[in-house]
Amino acid sequence: MKILLTGASGLLGSAFARSAKRRGHHVLGIVGQFSGSVDGLASQRQLDLRDLNALESLVLETFPDAIVNCAAITEIPSCESDPETSAQLNVALPEKLALLARHLFATFIHISSEQVFDGKQSLYRRDSTPNPINEYARQKLESEKRVHDLATEFATTLRLPLLNGNSPSGTRSLHERLFQTWSRGQTATLFTDEFRQPCLVDNAADAMVELCERSDLKGVYSWGGDKPLSRFEMGQAICKHFGLPESLIAPAERGDDPRFANRQASLAFDLTPLSGKLKTQPQAFVDQLDSLIVPKPFRAWYNSL
């Protein structure tokens, strides 16, 4: 299968490229300013994804069997401070890709976020009503609507949670950001009352490849690890995995502090609508940790301990 992949140099995109290659697929990856090579790509192109005309020309030139969209601006502060710019990638890009997928009769896998929900329910199901509480989440929900309005027969949206993994830059994922904090001589403050259902990026990528190969799983689904954990519990497990002292993390409560009003308290999901149909299965957090390595930018700090 020929697959066009946006966001190929990111944490999720690079994992997808590796997974797709293992399953024998030919992946053309689109990167932005990333100058290195991405393992798993059959070919790699630099393109400003805000240039929708150039994107259209490339898609029509390559005529892929599937389009996978991993490109997004995911930082909540960036979306809040400049929603017009972030919407170019978070809304206009997937809308254009959906239109092109429909034109080519191609499968379209669009990545959305757990954050379309408000975090007030104990468990979210496939038919739960979204209620975004920040600009990033609002843009992701709008992208879902536009994608499925334009390409209902071809599109699958996958709502993903907090991701673990080893990114090309070594600075993108959960454990990598903790290492960045520690290498600066700082203690990482982690909430005991904020819960997420973290997922290894390689596991999510395997699920995405399966979705590319299936014609019967269109619509919107959630994916994640096997159960929710507090941020502090994740930090404890990461410290233990790397043999680091737990004193590197400090517990805190988000409570009703207005500074965290745009962060959800708990995002837990029923994954059975999708896990019951895929060979790939949700992983326990402890099993996810087995794949993590010390990030390259912080190995000198780690080795100095």
CSV table of C-alpha atoms in Angstrom, one decimal:
chain,number,residue,atom,x,y,z
A,1,MET,CA,0.0,0.0,0.0
A,2,LYS,CA,1.2,3.5,-0.8
A,3,ILE,CA,0.7,5.8,2.1
A,4,LEU,CA,1.1,9.6,2.3
A,5,LEU,CA,2.1,10.7,5.8
A,6,THR,CA,2.0,14.2,7.2
A,7,GLY,CA,4.0,15.1,10.3
A,8,ALA,CA,6.4,12.3,9.5
A,9,SER,CA,9.2,13.7,11.7
A,10,GLY,CA,7.1,14.0,14.9
A,11,LEU,CA,6.8,11.5,17.7
A,12,LEU,CA,3.7,9.8,16.3
A,13,GLY,CA,4.5,10.2,12.6
A,14,SER,CA,8.0,8.6,12.9
A,15,ALA,CA,6.5,5.7,14.9
A,16,PHE,CA,3.9,5.2,12.2
A,17,ALA,CA,6.6,5.2,9.5
A,18,ARG,CA,8.5,2.4,11.2
A,19,SER,CA,5.4,0.3,11.8
A,20,ALA,CA,4.1,0.7,8.3
A,21,LYS,CA,7.5,-0.3,6.9
A,22,ARG,CA,7.5,-3.5,9.0
A,23,ARG,CA,4.2,-4.4,7.4
A,24,GLY,CA,5.5,-3.9,3.9
A,25,HIS,CA,3.9,-0.5,3.1
A,26,HIS,CA,5.5,2.3,1.0
A,27,VAL,CA,5.4,5.5,3.0
A,28,LEU,CA,6.0,9.0,1.6
A,29,GLY,CA,6.6,11.3,4.5
A,30,ILE,CA,6.1,15.0,4.6
A,31,VAL,CA,8.2,16.9,7.0
A,32,GLY,CA,8.5,20.6,7.8
A,33,GLN,CA,11.9,22.0,8.8
A,34,PHE,CA,13.3,18.7,10.0
A,35,SER,CA,16.6,18.2,8.3
A,36,GLY,CA,17.4,14.6,9.3
A,37,SER,CA,16.1,11.4,7.8
A,38,VAL,CA,13.1,9.5,9.3
A,39,ASP,CA,13.5,5.8,9.6
A,40,GLY,CA,10.8,3.8,7.8
A,41,LEU,CA,10.1,6.3,5.0
A,42,ALA,CA,10.5,5.1,1.4
A,43,SER,CA,10.8,8.8,0.5
A,44,GLN,CA,10.7,12.1,2.3
A,45,ARG,CA,9.6,15.6,1.2
A,46,GLN,CA,9.9,19.0,2.8
A,47,LEU,CA,6.7,21.0,2.5
A,48,ASP,CA,5.0,23.8,4.3
A,49,LEU,CA,1.6,22.2,5.1
A,50,ARG,CA,-0.1,25.6,5.3
A,51,ASP,CA,0.4,25.8,1.5
A,52,LEU,CA,-2.6,23.8,0.6
A,53,ASN,CA,-2.1,24.2,-3.1
A,54,ALA,CA,1.3,22.7,-3.0
A,55,LEU,CA,0.0,19.9,-0.8
A,56,GLU,CA,-2.8,19.2,-3.3
A,57,SER,CA,-0.2,19.0,-6.1
A,58,LEU,CA,1.9,16.5,-4.2
A,59,VAL,CA,-1.1,14.3,-3.3
A,60,LEU,CA,-2.3,14.2,-6.8
A,61,GLU,CA,1.2,13.5,-8.1
A,62,THR,CA,1.7,10.6,-5.7
A,63,PHE,CA,-1.9,9.2,-5.8
A,64,PRO,CA,-1.7,7.4,-2.5
A,65,ASP,CA,-3.9,4.5,-1.4
A,66,ALA,CA,-4.1,6.0,2.1
A,67,ILE,CA,-3.4,9.4,3.7
A,68,VAL,CA,-2.4,9.6,7.4
A,69,ASN,CA,-2.5,13.0,9.1
A,70,CYS,CA,-0.2,13.3,12.2
A,71,ALA,CA,0.6,17.0,11.7
A,72,ALA,CA,-0.8,19.4,14.3
A,73,ILE,CA,0.1,22.2,16.7
A,74,THR,CA,-0.6,20.5,20.0
A,75,GLU,CA,0.7,23.0,22.6
A,76,ILE,CA,-2.4,24.5,24.3
A,77,PRO,CA,-0.7,27.9,25.0
A,78,SER,CA,0.2,28.3,21.3
A,79,CYS,CA,-3.4,27.6,20.3
A,80,GLU,CA,-4.7,30.0,22.8
A,81,SER,CA,-2.3,32.8,21.9
A,82,ASP,CA,-2.6,32.5,18.1
A,83,PRO,CA,-5.7,30.5,17.2
A,84,GLU,CA,-5.6,31.6,13.6
A,85,THR,CA,-2.2,30.2,12.9
A,86,SER,CA,-2.8,27.0,14.8
A,87,ALA,CA,-6.1,26.4,13.0
A,88,GLN,CA,-4.2,26.3,9.7
A,89,LEU,CA,-2.7,23.0,10.7
A,90,ASN,CA,-5.3,21.8,13.1
A,91,VAL,CA,-8.4,22.5,11.0
A,92,ALA,CA,-7.7,23.6,7.5
A,93,LEU,CA,-5.1,20.9,6.8
A,94,PRO,CA,-7.3,17.9,7.7
A,95,GLU,CA,-10.2,19.4,5.9
A,96,LYS,CA,-8.1,19.6,2.7
A,97,LEU,CA,-6.8,16.1,3.2
A,98,ALA,CA,-10.3,14.8,3.6
A,99,LEU,CA,-11.4,16.4,0.4
A,100,LEU,CA,-8.4,14.9,-1.4
A,101,ALA,CA,-9.0,11.5,0.1
A,102,ARG,CA,-12.6,11.5,-1.2
A,103,HIS,CA,-11.4,12.6,-4.6
A,104,LEU,CA,-8.9,9.7,-4.7
A,105,PHE,CA,-11.1,7.2,-3.0
A,106,ALA,CA,-8.3,6.8,-0.5
A,107,THR,CA,-8.4,5.8,3.1
A,108,PHE,CA,-7.9,8.7,5.4
A,109,ILE,CA,-6.7,8.4,9.0
A,110,HIS,CA,-7.0,11.6,11.0
A,111,ILE,CA,-5.4,12.0,14.5
A,112,SER,CA,-7.5,13.9,17.0
A,113,SER,CA,-7.2,14.1,20.8
A,114,GLU,CA,-8.7,12.9,24.1
A,115,GLN,CA,-9.0,16.5,25.0
A,116,VAL,CA,-12.2,17.0,23.0
A,117,PHE,CA,-13.8,15.9,26.3
A,118,ASP,CA,-14.1,18.1,29.5
A,119,GLY,CA,-12.7,15.5,32.0
A,120,LYS,CA,-15.8,15.5,34.2
A,121,GLN,CA,-17.0,11.9,33.5
A,122,SER,CA,-15.4,8.9,35.2
A,123,LEU,CA,-15.4,7.1,31.8
A,124,TYR,CA,-15.9,8.2,28.3
A,125,ARG,CA,-17.5,6.0,25.7
A,126,ARG,CA,-17.7,6.2,21.9
A,127,ASP,CA,-21.1,7.9,22.0
A,128,SER,CA,-20.1,10.4,24.8
A,129,THR,CA,-20.7,14.0,23.9
A,130,PRO,CA,-17.5,16.1,23.5
A,131,ASN,CA,-17.2,19.3,25.4
A,132,PRO,CA,-13.8,21.0,24.7
A,133,ILE,CA,-12.5,23.4,27.3
A,134,ASN,CA,-9.5,24.9,25.5
A,135,GLU,CA,-8.7,26.2,22.0
A,136,TYR,CA,-6.7,23.2,21.0
A,137,ALA,CA,-9.5,20.9,21.9
A,138,ARG,CA,-12.1,23.1,20.1
A,139,GLN,CA,-9.9,23.0,16.9
A,140,LYS,CA,-9.6,19.2,17.1
A,141,LEU,CA,-13.3,18.8,17.5
A,142,GLU,CA,-13.9,21.1,14.5
A,143,SER,CA,-11.4,19.2,12.4
A,144,GLU,CA,-13.3,15.9,13.2
A,145,LYS,CA,-16.6,17.5,12.0
A,146,ARG,CA,-15.2,18.8,8.8
A,147,VAL,CA,-13.3,15.5,8.0
A,148,HIS,CA,-16.4,13.4,8.5
A,149,ASP,CA,-18.7,15.8,6.7
A,150,LEU,CA,-16.4,15.6,3.6
A,151,ALA,CA,-15.2,12.0,3.7
A,152,THR,CA,-17.6,9.9,5.7
A,153,GLU,CA,-17.0,6.8,3.6
A,154,PHE,CA,-13.2,7.1,3.7
A,155,ALA,CA,-12.2,8.6,7.1
A,156,THR,CA,-11.3,7.2,10.5
A,157,THR,CA,-10.6,9.6,13.3
A,158,LEU,CA,-8.5,8.3,16.1
A,159,ARG,CA,-8.6,10.2,19.4
A,160,LEU,CA,-5.3,9.6,21.1
A,161,PRO,CA,-4.2,10.3,24.7
A,162,LEU,CA,-0.9,11.4,26.3
A,163,LEU,CA,1.8,9.5,24.4
A,164,ASN,CA,5.0,7.8,25.5
A,165,GLY,CA,7.9,7.0,23.1
A,166,ASN,CA,11.3,7.8,21.7
A,167,SER,CA,11.0,10.8,19.4
A,168,PRO,CA,13.7,11.7,16.8
A,169,SER,CA,14.5,14.9,18.7
A,170,GLY,CA,14.5,13.3,22.1
A,171,THR,CA,12.4,16.1,23.5
A,172,ARG,CA,8.8,15.4,22.6
A,173,SER,CA,7.3,12.6,24.7
A,174,LEU,CA,6.3,12.3,28.4
A,175,HIS,CA,9.6,10.8,29.7
A,176,GLU,CA,11.7,13.0,27.4
A,177,ARG,CA,10.2,16.1,28.9
A,178,LEU,CA,10.8,14.8,32.4
A,179,PHE,CA,14.5,14.3,31.5
A,180,GLN,CA,14.7,17.8,30.1
A,181,THR,CA,13.4,19.2,33.4
A,182,TRP,CA,15.8,17.0,35.5
A,183,SER,CA,18.8,17.9,33.4
A,184,ARG,CA,18.2,21.6,34.2
A,185,GLY,CA,18.5,20.7,37.9
A,186,GLN,CA,14.8,21.1,38.5
A,187,THR,CA,12.3,18.8,40.3
A,188,ALA,CA,9.3,17.8,38.2
A,189,THR,CA,6.0,18.7,39.9
A,190,LEU,CA,3.3,16.2,38.9
A,191,PHE,CA,-0.4,16.2,39.8
A,192,THR,CA,-1.8,13.4,42.0
A,193,ASP,CA,-5.4,14.4,41.0
A,194,GLU,CA,-5.0,14.6,37.2
A,195,PHE,CA,-5.6,11.3,35.4
A,196,ARG,CA,-4.7,10.2,31.9
A,197,GLN,CA,-4.7,6.9,30.0
A,198,PRO,CA,-1.2,7.0,28.5
A,199,CYS,CA,-0.2,5.0,25.4
A,200,LEU,CA,3.1,4.0,23.9
A,201,VAL,CA,3.4,5.7,20.5
A,202,ASP,CA,4.5,2.5,18.8
A,203,ASN,CA,1.3,0.8,20.0
A,204,ALA,CA,-0.8,3.6,18.6
A,205,ALA,CA,1.1,3.4,15.3
A,206,ASP,CA,0.4,-0.3,15.0
A,207,ALA,CA,-3.3,0.4,15.5
A,208,MET,CA,-3.2,3.1,12.9
A,209,VAL,CA,-1.5,0.8,10.3
A,210,GLU,CA,-4.2,-1.8,11.0
A,211,LEU,CA,-6.8,0.9,10.3
A,212,CYS,CA,-5.2,1.7,7.0
A,213,GLU,CA,-5.5,-1.9,6.1
A,214,ARG,CA,-9.2,-2.2,7.1
A,215,SER,CA,-12.1,-0.9,5.1
A,216,ASP,CA,-14.8,-1.6,7.8
A,217,LEU,CA,-13.7,0.7,10.6
A,218,LYS,CA,-14.7,4.2,9.6
A,219,GLY,CA,-15.9,6.8,12.0
A,220,VAL,CA,-14.5,8.2,15.3
A,221,TYR,CA,-12.7,6.0,17.9
A,222,SER,CA,-10.6,6.4,21.0
A,223,TRP,CA,-7.3,4.6,21.7
A,224,GLY,CA,-5.0,4.5,24.7
A,225,GLY,CA,-3.3,2.4,27.3
A,226,ASP,CA,-5.2,-0.2,29.3
A,227,LYS,CA,-6.1,2.0,32.3
A,228,PRO,CA,-5.8,5.6,33.6
A,229,LEU,CA,-3.0,6.8,35.9
A,230,SER,CA,-2.3,10.0,37.7
A,231,ARG,CA,0.6,12.1,36.4
A,232,PHE,CA,2.4,11.5,39.6
A,233,GLU,CA,2.0,7.7,39.3
A,234,MET,CA,3.5,7.9,35.8
A,235,GLY,CA,6.4,9.8,37.1
A,236,GLN,CA,7.0,7.2,39.9
A,237,ALA,CA,7.0,4.4,37.3
A,238,ILE,CA,9.4,6.3,35.0
A,239,CYS,CA,11.8,7.0,37.8
A,240,LYS,CA,11.8,3.3,38.8
A,241,HIS,CA,12.3,2.1,35.2
A,242,PHE,CA,15.4,4.3,34.7
A,243,GLY,CA,16.8,3.7,38.2
A,244,LEU,CA,16.3,7.3,39.2
A,245,PRO,CA,15.5,8.6,42.7
A,246,GLU,CA,11.8,9.4,43.3
A,247,SER,CA,13.0,12.7,44.8
A,248,LEU,CA,13.2,14.0,41.2
A,249,ILE,CA,9.4,14.3,41.2
A,250,ALA,CA,7.2,16.2,43.6
A,251,PRO,CA,3.4,15.5,44.2
A,252,ALA,CA,1.0,18.4,43.8
A,253,GLU,CA,-2.8,18.9,43.4
A,254,ARG,CA,-4.4,20.8,40.6
A,255,GLY,CA,-7.6,21.2,42.7
A,256,ASP,CA,-9.6,24.3,41.8
A,257,ASP,CA,-6.6,26.4,40.9
A,258,PRO,CA,-7.8,28.7,38.1
A,259,ARG,CA,-4.4,28.5,36.4
A,260,PHE,CA,-5.4,24.9,35.4
A,261,ALA,CA,-9.0,25.6,34.3
A,262,ASN,CA,-8.2,24.6,30.8
A,263,ARG,CA,-6.8,21.2,31.8
A,264,GLN,CA,-9.1,18.2,32.3
A,265,ALA,CA,-9.1,16.4,35.6
A,266,SER,CA,-9.6,12.9,34.3
A,267,LEU,CA,-9.7,11.4,30.8
A,268,ALA,CA,-10.4,7.7,30.9
A,269,PHE,CA,-11.9,5.7,27.9
A,270,ASP,CA,-13.8,2.6,27.0
A,271,LEU,CA,-11.6,1.2,24.2
A,272,THR,CA,-13.6,-1.9,23.4
A,273,PRO,CA,-15.3,-0.6,20.3
A,274,LEU,CA,-11.9,-0.6,18.6
A,275,SER,CA,-9.8,-3.0,20.7
A,276,GLY,CA,-12.4,-5.7,20.1
A,277,LYS,CA,-11.8,-5.5,16.3
A,278,LEU,CA,-8.0,-5.0,16.1
A,279,LYS,CA,-5.1,-7.4,16.6
A,280,THR,CA,-3.2,-4.6,18.3
A,281,GLN,CA,-4.3,-4.4,22.0
A,282,PRO,CA,-4.0,-1.7,24.7
A,283,GLN,CA,-0.9,-2.0,26.8
A,284,ALA,CA,-0.3,-1.6,30.5
A,285,PHE,CA,2.0,1.3,31.4
A,286,VAL,CA,4.7,-0.9,32.9
A,287,ASP,CA,4.9,-2.7,29.5
A,288,GLN,CA,5.1,0.6,27.7
A,289,LEU,CA,8.2,1.5,29.7
A,290,ASP,CA,10.1,-1.4,28.3
A,291,SER,CA,10.5,0.4,25.0
A,292,LEU,CA,11.7,3.7,26.4
A,293,ILE,CA,15.4,4.7,26.3
A,294,VAL,CA,17.3,7.6,27.9
A,295,PRO,CA,16.8,10.5,25.4
A,296,LYS,CA,20.0,11.3,23.5
A,297,PRO,CA,20.2,15.0,24.5
A,298,PHE,CA,20.2,14.1,28.2
A,299,ARG,CA,22.5,11.0,28.2
A,300,ALA,CA,25.5,13.0,29.5
A,301,TRP,CA,23.4,14.2,32.5
A,302,TYR,CA,22.1,10.6,33.1
A,303,ASN,CA,25.6,9.1,32.9
A,304,SER,CA,26.9,11.7,35.3
A,305,LEU,CA,24.7,10.5,38.2
